[in-house]
Amino acid sequence: MLTIPRLLMIGAVAFSSAAWSASTSVYLEELTSTEARDAIRAGTTTIIIPVGGTEQSGPHMALGKHNVRVKVLAGRIAASLGHTLVAPVVAYVPEGSIAPPTGHMRFAGTISVPEDAFKGVLEGAARSFKQSGFVDVVLVGDHGGYQAQLKAVATRLNRDWAATPARAHFIGDYYRVTQTDYVQALKAKGLSDVQIGVHAGTADTSLMMAVDATLVRPAQIAHDPRESEANGVTGDPRASSAALGQLGVDLIVAKTVAAIRAAKGPSR
């Protein structure tokens, strides 16, 4: 026979589960501690650490491009995977020398941090999630400059966690698809390499339009690609559209979901 305290405990667990189920957010920072705890207990043991960056993207795109984009896309990836949450975006990343300024640091608003500090933040976050009960910690990055550091962090964590069930997964496909499949999809639409570009061109700008068009200033898009280069743009963004960006969004989400599932294996 169940005692009164036992009945109360079962009721409390049921209430907690119901409270968690009622929440539709996949974003950890939007949950309470008890909601996060209940989610983990209910089998939500995968968490994505989305890495962005705060850097210039010419006069037509906001500095937070990478941060907004990776948060939205990580949310869609988590929803597709199921039993997955998304950590707060890491917005401070290595962007080159501060003094003297190099690369994007030559333009106002770009933020750069040392590589050791960057990797330390990622490691600390991952270890915190393991402590909370997450088993699979996934690293994805929206910017090409730190992909090697993400891989190095995952490698170190897996070495340290070898005797535990926890694993860190660097998913390079998230960024790689923007340099391969997405480029090919744009070329199939008749765009040239010059138009597609490598930074703030049609590919980059279209992705942002598809994710959050409010961060793009169409009136500030240069009419001459040569002028764009002087303003920190490599490519020609004049053909950009949300429809072209959606091609990239769909590819990034699908390829990343498949890569995470493969990394975790059939038993996870």
Coordinates of C-alpha atoms in Angstrom, one line a residue:
M1 CA 0.0 0.0 0.0
L2 CA 1.3 3.5 -0.8
T3 CA 1.8 5.8 2.1
I4 CA 0.7 9.4 2.1
P5 CA 4.3 10.7 1.7
R6 CA 4.8 8.3 -1.2
L7 CA 1.6 9.5 -2.9
L8 CA 2.7 13.1 -2.4
M9 CA 6.1 12.3 -3.9
I10 CA 4.5 10.7 -7.0
G11 CA 2.2 13.6 -7.3
A12 CA 5.1 16.0 -7.2
V13 CA 7.0 14.1 -9.9
A14 CA 3.9 14.0 -12.1
F15 CA 3.3 17.7 -11.6
S16 CA 7.0 18.4 -12.5
S17 CA 6.7 16.4 -15.7
A18 CA 3.5 18.1 -16.6
A19 CA 5.1 21.5 -16.0
W20 CA 8.0 20.5 -18.2
S21 CA 5.8 19.1 -21.0
A22 CA 3.9 22.3 -21.1
S23 CA 7.0 24.3 -22.0
T24 CA 7.7 24.4 -25.7
S25 CA 11.1 26.2 -25.5
V26 CA 14.3 24.3 -26.5
Y27 CA 16.4 27.1 -25.1
L28 CA 18.0 26.4 -21.8
E29 CA 18.1 30.1 -20.8
E30 CA 14.3 30.3 -21.1
L31 CA 13.8 27.4 -18.6
T32 CA 13.8 27.4 -14.8
S33 CA 16.3 25.2 -13.0
T34 CA 13.6 22.7 -12.1
E35 CA 12.3 22.6 -15.6
A36 CA 15.9 21.8 -16.9
R37 CA 16.3 19.2 -14.2
D38 CA 13.0 17.5 -15.1
A39 CA 13.8 17.6 -18.8
I40 CA 17.1 15.8 -18.1
R41 CA 15.4 13.2 -15.9
A42 CA 12.9 12.6 -18.7
G43 CA 15.6 11.9 -21.2
T44 CA 16.6 15.2 -22.7
T45 CA 20.3 14.6 -22.3
T46 CA 21.7 16.2 -25.4
I47 CA 22.6 19.9 -25.4
I48 CA 23.9 22.0 -28.3
I49 CA 26.5 24.8 -27.5
P50 CA 26.0 27.3 -30.4
V51 CA 29.0 29.4 -31.1
G52 CA 28.5 32.7 -33.0
G53 CA 30.8 35.8 -32.9
T54 CA 30.5 39.5 -33.0
E55 CA 32.0 40.9 -36.2
Q56 CA 31.6 43.3 -39.0
S57 CA 29.7 42.2 -42.1
G58 CA 29.9 45.4 -44.1
P59 CA 27.5 48.3 -43.9
H60 CA 24.4 46.2 -44.7
M61 CA 24.4 43.5 -42.0
A62 CA 24.3 43.8 -38.2
L63 CA 27.3 42.8 -36.0
G64 CA 25.3 40.1 -34.3
K65 CA 24.7 38.1 -37.5
H66 CA 26.5 34.9 -36.4
N67 CA 24.9 35.0 -32.9
V68 CA 21.3 35.4 -34.1
R69 CA 21.8 32.9 -36.9
V70 CA 23.3 30.1 -34.8
K71 CA 20.7 30.5 -32.1
V72 CA 17.8 30.2 -34.5
L73 CA 19.3 27.3 -36.5
A74 CA 20.4 25.4 -33.3
G75 CA 16.8 25.8 -32.1
R76 CA 15.5 24.2 -35.3
I77 CA 18.1 21.5 -35.1
A78 CA 17.2 20.7 -31.5
A79 CA 13.5 20.6 -32.3
S80 CA 14.1 18.2 -35.2
L81 CA 16.3 15.9 -33.0
G82 CA 14.0 15.8 -30.0
H83 CA 15.2 15.5 -26.4
T84 CA 17.7 18.2 -27.1
L85 CA 18.2 21.7 -25.5
V86 CA 20.2 24.7 -26.8
A87 CA 22.7 26.5 -24.5
P88 CA 23.2 30.3 -24.5
V89 CA 25.1 31.4 -27.6
V90 CA 28.9 32.0 -27.2
A91 CA 29.2 35.5 -28.7
Y92 CA 32.8 36.3 -27.8
V93 CA 35.3 34.5 -30.1
P94 CA 38.8 34.9 -31.6
E95 CA 38.6 37.5 -34.4
G96 CA 42.3 38.3 -34.9
S97 CA 44.8 40.7 -33.3
I98 CA 43.4 43.7 -31.4
A99 CA 46.6 45.8 -31.4
P100 CA 47.6 46.2 -34.1
P101 CA 44.1 45.3 -35.5
T102 CA 43.9 42.6 -38.2
G103 CA 41.1 41.1 -40.2
H104 CA 37.7 42.1 -39.0
M105 CA 39.2 44.0 -36.1
R106 CA 39.9 46.8 -38.5
F107 CA 36.2 47.6 -38.4
A108 CA 34.2 49.2 -35.6
G109 CA 32.2 46.9 -33.3
T110 CA 34.1 43.6 -33.9
I111 CA 35.1 41.8 -30.7
S112 CA 38.0 39.4 -30.3
V113 CA 39.2 37.3 -27.4
P114 CA 42.3 35.1 -27.0
E115 CA 42.1 31.5 -28.1
D116 CA 42.8 30.2 -24.7
A117 CA 40.0 32.2 -23.1
F118 CA 37.6 31.1 -25.9
K119 CA 38.5 27.4 -25.4
G120 CA 38.3 27.8 -21.6
V121 CA 34.7 29.1 -21.9
L122 CA 33.7 26.2 -24.1
E123 CA 35.3 23.6 -21.8
G124 CA 33.7 25.2 -18.7
A125 CA 30.3 25.2 -20.2
A126 CA 30.6 21.6 -21.4
R127 CA 31.8 20.4 -18.0
S128 CA 28.9 22.3 -16.4
F129 CA 26.4 20.5 -18.6
K130 CA 28.0 17.1 -17.8
Q131 CA 27.6 17.9 -14.1
S132 CA 23.9 18.7 -14.7
G133 CA 23.4 15.3 -16.3
F134 CA 23.7 15.9 -20.0
V135 CA 25.3 13.0 -21.8
D136 CA 25.9 14.4 -25.3
V137 CA 27.4 17.9 -25.6
V138 CA 27.4 19.2 -29.2
L139 CA 29.5 22.0 -30.5
V140 CA 28.5 23.9 -33.6
G141 CA 29.9 27.1 -34.9
D142 CA 28.6 29.7 -37.4
H143 CA 32.0 31.2 -38.3
G144 CA 34.9 29.5 -40.0
G145 CA 37.7 31.0 -38.1
Y146 CA 37.4 28.9 -34.9
Q147 CA 36.4 25.5 -36.3
A148 CA 39.7 24.0 -35.4
Q149 CA 39.4 25.2 -31.8
L150 CA 35.9 23.6 -31.5
K151 CA 37.4 20.3 -32.6
A152 CA 40.3 20.6 -30.2
V153 CA 38.0 21.3 -27.2
A154 CA 35.8 18.2 -28.1
T155 CA 38.9 16.1 -28.4
R156 CA 40.2 17.2 -25.0
L157 CA 36.8 16.7 -23.3
N158 CA 36.5 13.2 -24.7
R159 CA 39.9 12.3 -23.4
D160 CA 39.0 13.5 -20.0
W161 CA 35.6 11.8 -20.1
A162 CA 36.8 8.4 -21.5
A163 CA 35.7 6.5 -18.3
T164 CA 32.2 8.1 -18.3
P165 CA 29.2 7.9 -20.6
A166 CA 29.4 11.5 -21.5
R167 CA 30.7 12.6 -24.9
A168 CA 31.5 15.9 -26.7
H169 CA 30.7 16.1 -30.4
F170 CA 32.2 18.7 -32.7
I171 CA 29.9 18.9 -35.7
G172 CA 31.8 20.4 -38.5
D173 CA 29.0 19.8 -41.0
Y174 CA 27.1 22.7 -39.6
Y175 CA 29.6 25.2 -41.1
R176 CA 31.0 22.9 -43.9
V177 CA 27.6 22.8 -45.7
T178 CA 27.7 26.6 -46.1
Q179 CA 30.9 26.2 -48.1
T180 CA 29.8 23.2 -50.2
D181 CA 26.2 22.1 -50.6
Y182 CA 24.8 25.6 -50.1
V183 CA 27.3 27.1 -52.7
Q184 CA 26.3 24.4 -55.2
A185 CA 22.6 25.1 -54.6
L186 CA 23.2 28.8 -55.3
K187 CA 25.2 28.0 -58.4
A188 CA 22.3 25.9 -59.6
K189 CA 20.2 29.1 -59.4
G190 CA 22.6 30.8 -61.8
L191 CA 24.8 32.7 -59.3
S192 CA 28.5 33.1 -59.8
D193 CA 31.4 32.6 -57.3
V194 CA 31.8 36.4 -57.3
Q195 CA 28.2 37.0 -56.3
I196 CA 28.1 34.2 -53.7
G197 CA 31.2 35.5 -52.0
V198 CA 32.9 34.3 -48.8
H199 CA 31.8 37.1 -46.4
A200 CA 28.7 39.2 -46.5
G201 CA 28.1 38.3 -50.2
T202 CA 24.9 36.8 -51.6
A203 CA 25.2 33.5 -49.7
D204 CA 25.9 35.1 -46.3
T205 CA 23.3 37.9 -46.7
S206 CA 20.6 35.6 -48.0
L207 CA 21.0 33.3 -45.0
M208 CA 20.5 36.2 -42.7
M209 CA 17.5 37.4 -44.6
A210 CA 15.9 33.9 -44.2
V211 CA 16.7 33.8 -40.5
D212 CA 16.0 37.4 -39.5
A213 CA 15.7 40.0 -42.2
T214 CA 15.6 42.9 -39.7
L215 CA 19.4 42.5 -39.3
V216 CA 19.9 43.3 -43.0
R217 CA 19.9 46.9 -44.4
P218 CA 19.1 46.5 -48.1
A219 CA 19.6 50.2 -48.8
Q220 CA 23.2 49.9 -47.6
I221 CA 24.2 47.2 -50.1
A222 CA 26.9 48.7 -52.3
H223 CA 26.1 49.0 -56.0
D224 CA 29.7 48.3 -56.9
P225 CA 31.5 45.1 -55.6
R226 CA 34.8 47.0 -55.5
E227 CA 33.3 49.4 -53.1
S228 CA 32.1 46.4 -51.0
E229 CA 35.6 45.1 -50.5
A230 CA 36.7 48.4 -49.0
N231 CA 33.8 48.1 -46.6
G232 CA 34.7 44.6 -45.4
V233 CA 32.6 42.6 -47.9
T234 CA 33.9 39.8 -50.1
G235 CA 31.3 39.0 -52.6
D236 CA 28.3 40.8 -54.3
P237 CA 25.2 40.8 -52.1
R238 CA 22.9 42.5 -54.6
A239 CA 21.1 39.3 -55.6
S240 CA 20.4 38.3 -52.0
S241 CA 16.9 37.1 -51.0
A242 CA 15.2 35.2 -48.2
A243 CA 14.2 32.5 -50.7
L244 CA 17.9 31.9 -51.6
G245 CA 18.8 31.9 -47.9
Q246 CA 16.1 29.3 -47.1
L247 CA 18.0 26.9 -49.3
G248 CA 20.9 27.2 -47.0
V249 CA 18.8 27.0 -43.8
D250 CA 17.2 23.8 -44.9
L251 CA 20.6 22.2 -45.8
I252 CA 22.3 23.3 -42.6
V253 CA 19.5 21.9 -40.4
A254 CA 19.2 18.6 -42.3
K255 CA 22.9 17.9 -42.6
T256 CA 23.6 18.9 -38.9
V257 CA 20.7 16.7 -37.6
A258 CA 22.0 13.8 -39.6
A259 CA 25.6 14.4 -38.4
I260 CA 24.6 14.6 -34.7
R261 CA 22.6 11.4 -35.0
A262 CA 25.5 9.6 -36.6
A263 CA 27.9 11.0 -33.9
K264 CA 25.7 9.8 -31.1
G265 CA 25.2 6.4 -32.5
P266 CA 22.1 4.2 -32.6
S267 CA 22.2 3.5 -28.8
R268 CA 21.8 7.2 -27.9

